[in-house]
Amino acid sequence: MSSEQQSGRRPQIQSDLTETFKGFSKLSREERFDRLNEIGALTKEEVQFLRQGGLKSPELAEKFIENTLGYFQIPMGVATNFKIDGRDYVIPMAVEETSIIAAASKTAKWVREEGELTTESYGNLIIGQIQIANVRNFADFANTVTANSMTWIELANRDVAFGLVARGGGVREIQVRQVPRGFNADGTDAGTMAVIHVLADPCDAMGANIINQVCEYLKNHVEHATGEKVTMCILSNLVDTKLTRARVVLPNIDPELGKKIEEASLFALQDPYRAATNNKGVLNGIDPILIATGNDWRAVEAGVHAYAARDGQYRSITKWKMEGTSLVGLFEAPIVVGTVGGVTKLHPTAQLSLNMLGIESASELSRICAAVGLIQNLGALKALTTVGIIEGHMKLHIKNLTLGAGALEKEVPLVQKRLEEILMLTKRITLSNAIEVLREIRAAGKDAASGVKDATPIPAK
Ligand code: MEV
């Protein structure tokens, strides 16, 4: 071990992680720590922190929320094999659902070996909204806002967003939108709502607090200049002014598989019932990274779903198409994240995750999320159009069923093996199967032969 690793100083993560990822899922937890420490993804101190179970401090919990009782812990692991924009990443994912990390890592390996995964960001402005519920004359209102907008931008940057301005961001633009109020019960026109959009560059912050502060600060100015009453101010999660894209190209894919994935994609594009599940699968890849890095996953979820419905119908957020002999996949949605401020700074596991990623900016984090979401979607579509979801899912779920049936530690391998055989034969497996198998094994006295009488039972999941 180098002196750098011993001192905990983080060496540069090496560029090609093929060797690090080789057989990673078969390693023990200690061996995984060693590999990640060797490449500088985790320091010795971070390994020690994870080894003792991560964050436990009740004092810190008090800082996050009110009426604190403790922590609800979910497992955190790493997805492997990701090469994004030509760079290898170790991707932290905090998630409770079996098979998400395995599927992401397996699909990333496929794309790493046979294709490419690239990303881009488009736009950098977040949106704050100021609502005037029922404006008297929209044209007059819009003219006044437009005439004052430069002054308001300068004031907001001087008095509120000065920190952002110092970092190269700040309030950039003010727009006015007219939103119909619909009709009254008696069929008459219910008038016009005016909505001001305040656009700001949040740099590496998610920007929610600052944009809300800017809007509330501007409220008085708007009311004074227009003579209208502001109803409310809040950011919008439909950030179509700051989009993230990911693209997968798999040249020379088996044409039959490529065609099936294209058909599955069309299903999710055209049918909202399927689109919801497709997009849930995409978010299976995104949310765990957001959680691990202390980001607001509800905000991203809201933005992704709203963007998926932007043409009036809820559709898939990804698209897969055969182009010649290549399968091409695309993801585009707002993924507004931060790498500074809020929980990202306060939560030691979030800091550890950001360090592990070795990223330079919030834009890079959002592009990683998009890439993993698209890969997760590809893995799901491949499974769904070939072996079906049960096989892969259940193979990994077998361990949970085994423990759920009450198997002792030494019984686990035997029960698992038998359940895998049943799965191969019947294509389905339930907790009743696990209980039955365990009963049979015990009846056959195999447990006695392997000396498990004194073994400690593993708590059921
Ligand atoms: C399960 O968590 C996610 C999937 O349902 C996604 C999909 O159907 O595309 C497998």
Short mmCIF file of C-alpha atoms and ligand atoms in Angstrom, two decimals:
data_model
loop_
_atom_site.label_atom_id
_atom_site.label_comp_id
_atom_site.label_asym_id
_atom_site.label_seq_id
_atom_site.Cartn_x
_atom_site.Cartn_y
_atom_site.Cartn_z
CA MET A 1 0.00 0.00 0.00
CA SER A 2 1.36 3.41 -0.91
CA SER A 3 2.02 6.08 1.68
CA GLU A 4 -0.68 8.19 0.04
CA GLN A 5 -3.32 5.54 0.73
CA GLN A 6 -2.12 5.09 4.29
CA SER A 7 -2.33 8.78 5.00
CA GLY A 8 -5.81 8.88 3.47
CA ARG A 9 -4.80 11.42 0.82
CA ARG A 10 -6.73 10.68 -2.33
CA PRO A 11 -4.58 9.77 -5.33
CA GLN A 12 -5.90 10.40 -8.82
CA ILE A 13 -8.42 7.75 -9.86
CA GLN A 14 -6.69 5.85 -12.63
CA SER A 15 -8.22 6.20 -16.07
CA ASP A 16 -8.88 2.58 -17.03
CA LEU A 17 -10.76 0.67 -14.34
CA THR A 18 -11.19 -2.59 -16.26
CA GLU A 19 -8.98 -4.49 -13.81
CA THR A 20 -10.66 -2.89 -10.79
CA PHE A 21 -14.10 -3.93 -12.02
CA LYS A 22 -13.07 -7.48 -12.96
CA GLY A 23 -15.02 -9.96 -10.79
CA PHE A 24 -16.03 -7.11 -8.48
CA SER A 25 -19.44 -8.53 -7.56
CA LYS A 26 -17.85 -11.80 -6.43
CA LEU A 27 -15.48 -10.10 -3.98
CA SER A 28 -16.03 -9.83 -0.25
CA ARG A 29 -16.85 -6.39 1.13
CA GLU A 30 -13.31 -6.06 2.49
CA GLU A 31 -11.86 -6.93 -0.92
CA ARG A 32 -14.10 -4.31 -2.53
CA PHE A 33 -12.84 -1.74 -0.04
CA ASP A 34 -9.27 -2.70 -0.95
CA ARG A 35 -9.85 -2.30 -4.66
CA LEU A 36 -11.57 1.05 -4.26
CA ASN A 37 -8.86 2.24 -1.90
CA GLU A 38 -6.16 1.13 -4.36
CA ILE A 39 -7.56 3.37 -7.11
CA GLY A 40 -8.22 6.26 -4.74
CA ALA A 41 -12.01 6.08 -4.93
CA LEU A 42 -12.12 5.63 -1.14
CA THR A 43 -9.61 6.80 1.46
CA LYS A 44 -8.68 4.64 4.45
CA GLU A 45 -10.81 6.90 6.66
CA GLU A 46 -13.81 6.52 4.36
CA VAL A 47 -13.39 2.74 4.36
CA GLN A 48 -13.37 2.84 8.16
CA PHE A 49 -16.48 5.05 8.17
CA LEU A 50 -18.35 2.62 5.88
CA ARG A 51 -17.05 -0.43 7.73
CA GLN A 52 -18.65 0.77 10.98
CA GLY A 53 -21.97 1.29 9.20
CA GLY A 54 -21.81 4.86 7.89
CA LEU A 55 -23.53 7.84 9.44
CA LYS A 56 -25.06 7.33 12.88
CA SER A 57 -24.75 10.71 14.62
CA PRO A 58 -28.13 11.69 16.12
CA GLU A 59 -26.87 15.27 16.44
CA LEU A 60 -26.41 15.53 12.69
CA ALA A 61 -29.85 14.02 12.06
CA GLU A 62 -31.30 16.87 14.16
CA LYS A 63 -29.71 19.31 11.72
CA PHE A 64 -31.43 17.76 8.71
CA ILE A 65 -35.06 17.51 9.83
CA GLU A 66 -37.49 18.19 12.66
CA ASN A 67 -38.84 15.75 15.26
CA THR A 68 -35.84 13.49 14.64
CA LEU A 69 -35.94 9.91 15.85
CA GLY A 70 -32.96 8.36 14.08
CA TYR A 71 -31.99 7.15 10.63
CA PHE A 72 -33.70 4.92 8.10
CA GLN A 73 -30.81 3.19 6.41
CA ILE A 74 -30.77 1.79 2.92
CA PRO A 75 -27.88 -0.11 1.38
CA MET A 76 -25.27 1.72 -0.63
CA GLY A 77 -23.14 0.03 -3.26
CA VAL A 78 -21.27 0.91 -6.43
CA ALA A 79 -22.17 0.31 -10.05
CA THR A 80 -19.15 -0.80 -12.05
CA ASN A 81 -18.02 -0.85 -15.69
CA PHE A 82 -19.25 2.65 -16.53
CA LYS A 83 -17.29 4.48 -19.19
CA ILE A 84 -19.00 7.82 -19.83
CA ASP A 85 -17.62 10.26 -22.37
CA GLY A 86 -14.48 8.13 -22.51
CA ARG A 87 -13.88 8.29 -18.72
CA ASP A 88 -14.23 5.47 -16.21
CA TYR A 89 -16.35 6.11 -13.13
CA VAL A 90 -17.13 4.29 -9.90
CA ILE A 91 -20.82 5.12 -9.39
CA PRO A 92 -22.24 5.19 -5.84
CA MET A 93 -25.87 4.08 -5.62
CA ALA A 94 -28.05 4.04 -2.49
CA VAL A 95 -31.03 1.81 -3.13
CA GLU A 96 -33.04 -1.00 -1.58
CA GLU A 97 -34.28 -2.73 -4.76
CA THR A 98 -32.48 -5.97 -5.60
CA SER A 99 -30.93 -6.16 -9.08
CA ILE A 100 -30.65 -2.43 -9.89
CA ILE A 101 -26.89 -2.23 -9.33
CA ALA A 102 -26.30 -5.65 -10.88
CA ALA A 103 -28.31 -4.77 -14.01
CA ALA A 104 -26.65 -1.37 -14.37
CA SER A 105 -23.15 -2.86 -14.03
CA LYS A 106 -23.90 -5.71 -16.44
CA THR A 107 -25.40 -3.41 -19.09
CA ALA A 108 -22.59 -0.89 -18.66
CA LYS A 109 -20.11 -3.71 -19.36
CA TRP A 110 -21.92 -4.57 -22.58
CA VAL A 111 -21.87 -0.94 -23.77
CA ARG A 112 -18.27 -0.44 -22.60
CA GLU A 113 -17.12 -3.43 -24.64
CA GLU A 114 -19.30 -3.04 -27.71
CA GLY A 115 -20.46 0.54 -27.97
CA GLU A 116 -20.21 4.00 -26.47
CA LEU A 117 -21.99 6.15 -23.94
CA THR A 118 -21.83 9.92 -24.29
CA THR A 119 -23.56 12.85 -22.63
CA GLU A 120 -24.11 16.59 -22.94
CA SER A 121 -25.74 19.44 -21.04
CA TYR A 122 -27.92 21.96 -22.78
CA GLY A 123 -28.67 25.29 -21.10
CA ASN A 124 -27.75 26.31 -17.56
CA LEU A 125 -30.65 28.37 -16.23
CA ILE A 126 -33.09 27.34 -13.53
CA ILE A 127 -36.58 28.84 -13.25
CA GLY A 128 -38.35 30.72 -10.45
CA GLN A 129 -42.04 31.59 -10.80
CA ILE A 130 -43.99 34.61 -9.54
CA GLN A 131 -47.75 34.24 -9.92
CA ILE A 132 -50.25 37.07 -10.29
CA ALA A 133 -53.48 35.10 -10.04
CA ASN A 134 -55.82 37.38 -11.98
CA VAL A 135 -54.16 40.21 -13.84
CA ARG A 136 -56.32 43.18 -14.90
CA ASN A 137 -54.67 43.85 -18.25
CA PHE A 138 -52.05 41.33 -19.33
CA ALA A 139 -50.55 43.50 -22.11
CA ASP A 140 -49.96 46.45 -19.75
CA PHE A 141 -48.57 44.14 -17.10
CA ALA A 142 -46.16 42.49 -19.56
CA ASN A 143 -44.95 45.87 -20.83
CA THR A 144 -44.21 47.09 -17.31
CA VAL A 145 -42.35 43.89 -16.39
CA THR A 146 -40.30 44.04 -19.59
CA ALA A 147 -39.45 47.70 -19.03
CA ASN A 148 -38.25 46.95 -15.48
CA SER A 149 -36.60 43.59 -16.00
CA MET A 150 -32.99 44.82 -16.40
CA THR A 151 -33.25 46.88 -13.21
CA TRP A 152 -34.77 43.97 -11.29
CA ILE A 153 -32.05 41.60 -12.50
CA GLU A 154 -29.37 44.04 -11.33
CA LEU A 155 -31.06 44.52 -7.95
CA ALA A 156 -31.56 40.79 -7.40
CA ASN A 157 -27.93 40.10 -8.27
CA ARG A 158 -26.71 42.91 -6.02
CA ASP A 159 -28.92 42.22 -2.99
CA VAL A 160 -29.65 38.47 -3.06
CA ALA A 161 -27.67 36.43 -5.58
CA PHE A 162 -24.30 38.14 -4.99
CA GLY A 163 -22.73 34.82 -3.92
CA LEU A 164 -23.74 33.25 -7.21
CA VAL A 165 -22.51 36.29 -9.14
CA ALA A 166 -19.13 35.92 -7.44
CA ARG A 167 -18.97 32.33 -8.68
CA GLY A 168 -19.88 33.31 -12.26
CA GLY A 169 -23.66 32.76 -12.05
CA GLY A 170 -26.64 34.86 -11.01
CA VAL A 171 -29.98 36.07 -12.33
CA ARG A 172 -29.89 36.36 -16.11
CA GLU A 173 -33.35 36.89 -17.52
CA ILE A 174 -36.96 37.77 -16.69
CA GLN A 175 -39.83 36.58 -18.87
CA VAL A 176 -43.62 36.96 -18.67
CA ARG A 177 -46.11 34.21 -19.47
CA GLN A 178 -49.86 34.37 -19.91
CA VAL A 179 -51.69 31.39 -18.40
CA PRO A 180 -55.44 30.96 -19.05
CA ARG A 181 -57.63 30.67 -15.96
CA GLY A 182 -60.26 28.64 -17.78
CA PHE A 183 -63.95 29.31 -17.44
CA ASN A 184 -66.31 30.16 -14.57
CA ALA A 185 -69.16 27.83 -13.63
CA ASP A 186 -71.55 29.99 -15.68
CA GLY A 187 -69.37 29.59 -18.80
CA THR A 188 -67.86 33.08 -18.77
CA ASP A 189 -64.14 33.62 -19.23
CA ALA A 190 -62.34 33.43 -15.87
CA GLY A 191 -59.65 35.93 -16.87
CA THR A 192 -55.90 35.73 -17.19
CA MET A 193 -53.14 34.68 -14.88
CA ALA A 194 -49.74 36.29 -15.33
CA VAL A 195 -46.62 34.34 -14.43
CA ILE A 196 -43.17 35.87 -14.31
CA HIS A 197 -40.24 33.52 -14.90
CA VAL A 198 -36.97 34.50 -13.28
CA LEU A 199 -34.07 32.63 -14.88
CA ALA A 200 -30.79 32.19 -13.02
CA ASP A 201 -27.53 30.30 -13.42
CA PRO A 202 -26.99 28.43 -10.11
CA CYS A 203 -23.42 27.26 -10.98
CA ASP A 204 -22.73 24.07 -9.00
CA ALA A 205 -25.68 24.47 -6.62
CA MET A 206 -29.10 23.01 -7.23
CA GLY A 207 -30.31 26.56 -6.66
CA ALA A 208 -33.71 25.99 -5.03
CA ASN A 209 -33.11 28.25 -2.03
CA ILE A 210 -31.51 31.07 -3.92
CA ILE A 211 -34.12 31.21 -6.69
CA ASN A 212 -36.92 31.18 -4.10
CA GLN A 213 -35.20 34.04 -2.27
CA VAL A 214 -34.79 36.01 -5.49
CA CYS A 215 -38.48 35.62 -6.38
CA GLU A 216 -39.64 36.64 -2.92
CA TYR A 217 -37.29 39.64 -3.03
CA LEU A 218 -38.71 40.71 -6.40
CA LYS A 219 -42.31 40.42 -5.18
CA ASN A 220 -42.39 43.97 -3.75
CA HIS A 221 -40.77 45.43 -6.85
CA VAL A 222 -43.31 43.71 -9.10
CA GLU A 223 -46.26 44.85 -6.99
CA HIS A 224 -44.97 48.41 -6.76
CA ALA A 225 -44.28 48.78 -10.49
CA THR A 226 -47.39 47.04 -11.83
CA GLY A 227 -49.99 47.77 -9.15
CA GLU A 228 -50.89 44.04 -9.21
CA LYS A 229 -50.88 41.65 -6.25
CA VAL A 230 -48.42 38.75 -6.26
CA THR A 231 -50.09 35.51 -5.14
CA MET A 232 -47.06 33.25 -4.66
CA CYS A 233 -43.42 32.66 -5.54
CA ILE A 234 -41.63 29.32 -5.97
CA LEU A 235 -39.12 27.58 -8.22
CA SER A 236 -40.32 25.31 -11.03
CA ASN A 237 -39.08 21.72 -11.25
CA LEU A 238 -39.90 21.62 -14.95
CA VAL A 239 -36.51 23.05 -15.84
CA ASP A 240 -36.68 22.83 -19.62
CA THR A 241 -34.03 25.55 -19.73
CA LYS A 242 -31.35 23.21 -18.33
CA LEU A 243 -31.47 19.80 -19.98
CA THR A 244 -29.21 16.80 -19.80
CA ARG A 245 -28.79 14.28 -22.59
CA ALA A 246 -27.27 10.84 -22.75
CA ARG A 247 -26.72 8.74 -25.86
CA VAL A 248 -25.83 5.10 -26.31
CA VAL A 249 -24.66 3.68 -29.63
CA LEU A 250 -24.29 -0.08 -30.04
CA PRO A 251 -22.92 -0.75 -33.51
CA ASN A 252 -23.45 -4.21 -34.93
CA ILE A 253 -25.99 -5.28 -32.32
CA ASP A 254 -27.80 -8.53 -33.08
CA PRO A 255 -30.47 -7.07 -35.45
CA GLU A 256 -33.23 -9.16 -33.94
CA LEU A 257 -32.46 -7.87 -30.44
CA GLY A 258 -32.09 -4.31 -31.74
CA LYS A 259 -35.49 -4.51 -33.43
CA LYS A 260 -37.15 -5.86 -30.27
CA ILE A 261 -35.70 -3.03 -28.18
CA GLU A 262 -36.94 -0.55 -30.81
CA GLU A 263 -40.44 -2.04 -30.58
CA ALA A 264 -40.36 -1.92 -26.78
CA SER A 265 -39.33 1.73 -27.02
CA LEU A 266 -42.22 2.54 -29.35
CA PHE A 267 -44.59 0.93 -26.85
CA ALA A 268 -43.32 3.28 -24.11
CA LEU A 269 -43.43 6.29 -26.43
CA GLN A 270 -47.03 5.79 -27.46
CA ASP A 271 -48.71 4.26 -24.41
CA PRO A 272 -48.70 6.21 -21.12
CA TYR A 273 -49.33 3.03 -19.12
CA ARG A 274 -46.09 1.55 -20.41
CA ALA A 275 -44.32 4.94 -20.36
CA ALA A 276 -44.80 5.18 -16.58
CA THR A 277 -43.07 1.84 -15.99
CA ASN A 278 -40.36 2.55 -18.54
CA ASN A 279 -39.59 5.85 -16.84
CA LYS A 280 -39.65 4.24 -13.41
CA GLY A 281 -36.94 1.92 -14.75
CA VAL A 282 -34.89 4.90 -15.98
CA LEU A 283 -35.23 6.54 -12.56
CA ASN A 284 -34.07 3.26 -10.99
CA GLY A 285 -30.68 4.32 -12.32
CA ILE A 286 -30.94 8.00 -11.41
CA ASP A 287 -32.52 8.18 -7.95
CA PRO A 288 -29.91 6.01 -6.19
CA ILE A 289 -27.13 8.36 -7.33
CA LEU A 290 -29.15 11.37 -6.21
CA ILE A 291 -29.71 9.78 -2.80
CA ALA A 292 -26.06 8.76 -2.43
CA THR A 293 -24.91 12.30 -3.26
CA GLY A 294 -27.48 14.02 -1.02
CA ASN A 295 -29.51 15.49 -3.86
CA ASP A 296 -33.26 16.16 -3.95
CA TRP A 297 -34.55 13.15 -5.88
CA ARG A 298 -38.21 14.27 -5.59
CA ALA A 299 -37.34 17.43 -7.50
CA VAL A 300 -35.63 15.46 -10.25
CA GLU A 301 -38.48 12.92 -10.40
CA ALA A 302 -41.02 15.74 -10.76
CA GLY A 303 -38.97 17.37 -13.52
CA VAL A 304 -38.43 14.16 -15.45
CA HIS A 305 -42.13 13.19 -15.34
CA ALA A 306 -43.31 16.70 -16.28
CA TYR A 307 -40.82 16.81 -19.16
CA ALA A 308 -42.04 13.38 -20.28
CA ALA A 309 -45.52 14.90 -20.66
CA ARG A 310 -44.44 18.13 -22.35
CA ASP A 311 -46.38 17.56 -25.60
CA GLY A 312 -49.63 16.87 -23.71
CA GLN A 313 -49.25 13.10 -23.52
CA TYR A 314 -47.10 11.30 -20.96
CA ARG A 315 -44.37 9.46 -22.92
CA SER A 316 -41.13 7.58 -22.37
CA ILE A 317 -38.18 9.76 -21.44
CA THR A 318 -35.90 7.55 -23.55
CA LYS A 319 -35.99 6.51 -27.20
CA TRP A 320 -34.31 3.54 -28.89
CA LYS A 321 -34.01 3.18 -32.64
CA MET A 322 -32.08 1.09 -35.13
CA GLU A 323 -29.96 3.33 -37.38
CA GLY A 324 -28.51 1.05 -40.02
CA THR A 325 -26.82 -1.73 -38.07
CA SER A 326 -26.54 0.31 -34.85
CA LEU A 327 -28.94 0.58 -31.96
CA VAL A 328 -29.08 4.20 -30.78
CA GLY A 329 -30.62 5.20 -27.46
CA LEU A 330 -31.37 8.72 -26.25
CA PHE A 331 -32.34 10.26 -22.93
CA GLU A 332 -33.22 13.93 -22.53
CA ALA A 333 -34.68 15.57 -19.41
CA PRO A 334 -33.92 18.13 -16.73
CA ILE A 335 -31.68 16.69 -14.01
CA VAL A 336 -30.94 19.65 -11.78
CA VAL A 337 -28.46 18.66 -9.09
CA GLY A 338 -25.92 20.31 -6.83
CA THR A 339 -22.42 19.42 -5.74
CA VAL A 340 -22.20 22.25 -3.22
CA GLY A 341 -24.51 23.40 -0.43
CA GLY A 342 -27.32 21.73 1.49
CA VAL A 343 -27.17 18.05 2.33
CA THR A 344 -24.40 17.45 -0.23
CA LYS A 345 -22.11 19.33 2.13
CA LEU A 346 -23.53 18.29 5.51
CA HIS A 347 -23.92 14.56 4.99
CA PRO A 348 -20.55 12.75 5.17
CA THR A 349 -21.79 9.91 2.93
CA ALA A 350 -22.84 12.42 0.28
CA GLN A 351 -19.36 13.95 0.42
CA LEU A 352 -17.79 10.50 0.21
CA SER A 353 -19.96 9.67 -2.83
CA LEU A 354 -19.05 12.89 -4.61
CA ASN A 355 -15.37 12.23 -3.90
CA MET A 356 -15.73 8.67 -5.16
CA LEU A 357 -17.15 9.96 -8.43
CA GLY A 358 -14.24 12.35 -8.74
CA ILE A 359 -16.40 14.91 -10.53
CA GLU A 360 -15.64 18.53 -11.29
CA SER A 361 -19.11 20.07 -11.49
CA ALA A 362 -22.87 19.71 -10.98
CA SER A 363 -23.22 19.44 -14.75
CA GLU A 364 -20.94 16.39 -14.73
CA LEU A 365 -23.02 14.79 -11.96
CA SER A 366 -26.22 15.41 -13.89
CA ARG A 367 -24.66 13.86 -17.03
CA ILE A 368 -23.61 10.79 -15.04
CA CYS A 369 -27.20 10.43 -13.77
CA ALA A 370 -28.55 10.65 -17.33
CA ALA A 371 -26.04 8.07 -18.53
CA VAL A 372 -26.83 5.59 -15.77
CA GLY A 373 -30.59 6.10 -16.29
CA LEU A 374 -30.26 5.32 -19.98
CA ILE A 375 -28.11 2.25 -19.31
CA GLN A 376 -30.60 1.04 -16.68
CA ASN A 377 -33.37 1.40 -19.26
CA LEU A 378 -31.38 -0.55 -21.85
CA GLY A 379 -30.78 -3.35 -19.35
CA ALA A 380 -34.49 -3.53 -18.54
CA LEU A 381 -35.57 -3.48 -22.21
CA LYS A 382 -33.05 -6.17 -23.11
CA ALA A 383 -34.29 -8.41 -20.30
CA LEU A 384 -37.97 -7.70 -21.02
CA THR A 385 -37.64 -8.50 -24.74
CA THR A 386 -35.55 -11.64 -24.24
CA VAL A 387 -35.60 -13.77 -21.07
CA GLY A 388 -38.23 -11.65 -19.29
CA ILE A 389 -37.82 -9.74 -16.08
CA ILE A 390 -38.37 -12.65 -13.72
CA GLU A 391 -35.21 -14.58 -14.49
CA GLY A 392 -32.65 -11.90 -13.66
CA HIS A 393 -34.75 -10.30 -10.96
CA MET A 394 -35.59 -13.54 -9.21
CA LYS A 395 -32.07 -14.92 -9.39
CA LEU A 396 -31.01 -12.03 -7.23
CA HIS A 397 -34.18 -12.15 -5.17
CA ILE A 398 -33.53 -15.79 -4.23
CA LYS A 399 -31.22 -14.72 -1.42
CA ASN A 400 -33.98 -12.58 0.10
CA LEU A 401 -36.44 -15.45 -0.16
CA THR A 402 -33.93 -17.82 1.41
CA LEU A 403 -33.42 -15.54 4.38
CA GLY A 404 -37.14 -14.79 4.52
CA ALA A 405 -37.84 -18.52 4.87
CA GLY A 406 -35.61 -18.51 7.97
CA ALA A 407 -32.59 -20.40 6.61
CA LEU A 408 -29.57 -20.62 8.88
CA GLU A 409 -26.31 -19.24 7.56
CA LYS A 410 -24.93 -22.62 6.54
CA GLU A 411 -28.21 -23.67 4.94
CA VAL A 412 -28.26 -20.64 2.64
CA PRO A 413 -26.10 -22.02 -0.23
CA LEU A 414 -28.08 -25.26 -0.39
CA VAL A 415 -31.49 -23.56 -0.35
CA GLN A 416 -30.30 -21.05 -2.95
CA LYS A 417 -29.01 -23.76 -5.25
CA ARG A 418 -32.29 -25.69 -5.05
CA LEU A 419 -34.34 -22.51 -5.64
CA GLU A 420 -32.24 -21.69 -8.70
CA GLU A 421 -33.04 -25.14 -10.09
CA ILE A 422 -36.75 -24.61 -9.46
CA LEU A 423 -36.54 -21.20 -11.14
CA MET A 424 -34.90 -22.69 -14.22
CA LEU A 425 -37.62 -25.34 -14.45
CA THR A 426 -40.75 -23.36 -13.63
CA LYS A 427 -39.68 -19.76 -14.45
CA ARG A 428 -41.19 -18.65 -11.15
CA ILE A 429 -40.34 -18.80 -7.51
CA THR A 430 -42.06 -17.66 -4.30
CA LEU A 431 -41.48 -17.55 -0.56
CA SER A 432 -43.55 -20.75 -0.27
CA ASN A 433 -40.98 -22.49 -2.51
CA ALA A 434 -38.21 -21.33 -0.20
CA ILE A 435 -40.04 -22.53 2.92
CA GLU A 436 -40.79 -25.88 1.28
CA VAL A 437 -37.18 -26.36 0.12
CA LEU A 438 -35.88 -25.52 3.57
CA ARG A 439 -38.30 -28.02 5.13
CA GLU A 440 -37.15 -30.73 2.71
CA ILE A 441 -33.48 -30.02 3.34
CA ARG A 442 -33.97 -30.19 7.08
CA ALA A 443 -36.06 -33.32 6.81
CA ALA A 444 -33.34 -34.95 4.75
CA GLY A 445 -30.99 -34.19 7.63
CA LYS A 446 -28.59 -32.26 5.40
CA ASP A 447 -28.36 -29.53 7.99
CA ALA A 448 -27.27 -31.99 10.67
CA ALA A 449 -24.59 -33.39 8.34
CA SER A 450 -23.17 -29.93 7.74
CA GLY A 451 -23.09 -29.23 11.49
CA VAL A 452 -25.37 -26.22 11.55
CA LYS A 453 -27.17 -26.96 14.84
CA ASP A 454 -25.46 -24.16 16.69
CA ALA A 455 -25.47 -21.68 13.85
CA THR A 456 -27.05 -18.30 14.47
CA PRO A 457 -30.25 -17.75 12.48
CA ILE A 458 -30.10 -14.85 10.07
CA PRO A 459 -32.93 -12.40 10.73
CA ALA A 460 -35.64 -12.63 8.07
CA LYS A 461 -35.67 -9.69 5.66
C1 MEV B 1 -38.51 -2.48 -12.23
O1 MEV B 1 -38.03 -1.83 -11.07
C2 MEV B 1 -38.24 -1.65 -13.47
C3 MEV B 1 -38.83 -2.20 -14.78
O2 MEV B 1 -40.21 -2.42 -14.60
C4 MEV B 1 -38.56 -1.15 -15.83
C5 MEV B 1 -39.24 -1.41 -17.16
O3 MEV B 1 -40.28 -2.09 -17.19
O4 MEV B 1 -38.75 -0.86 -18.16
C6 MEV B 1 -38.21 -3.51 -15.13
#
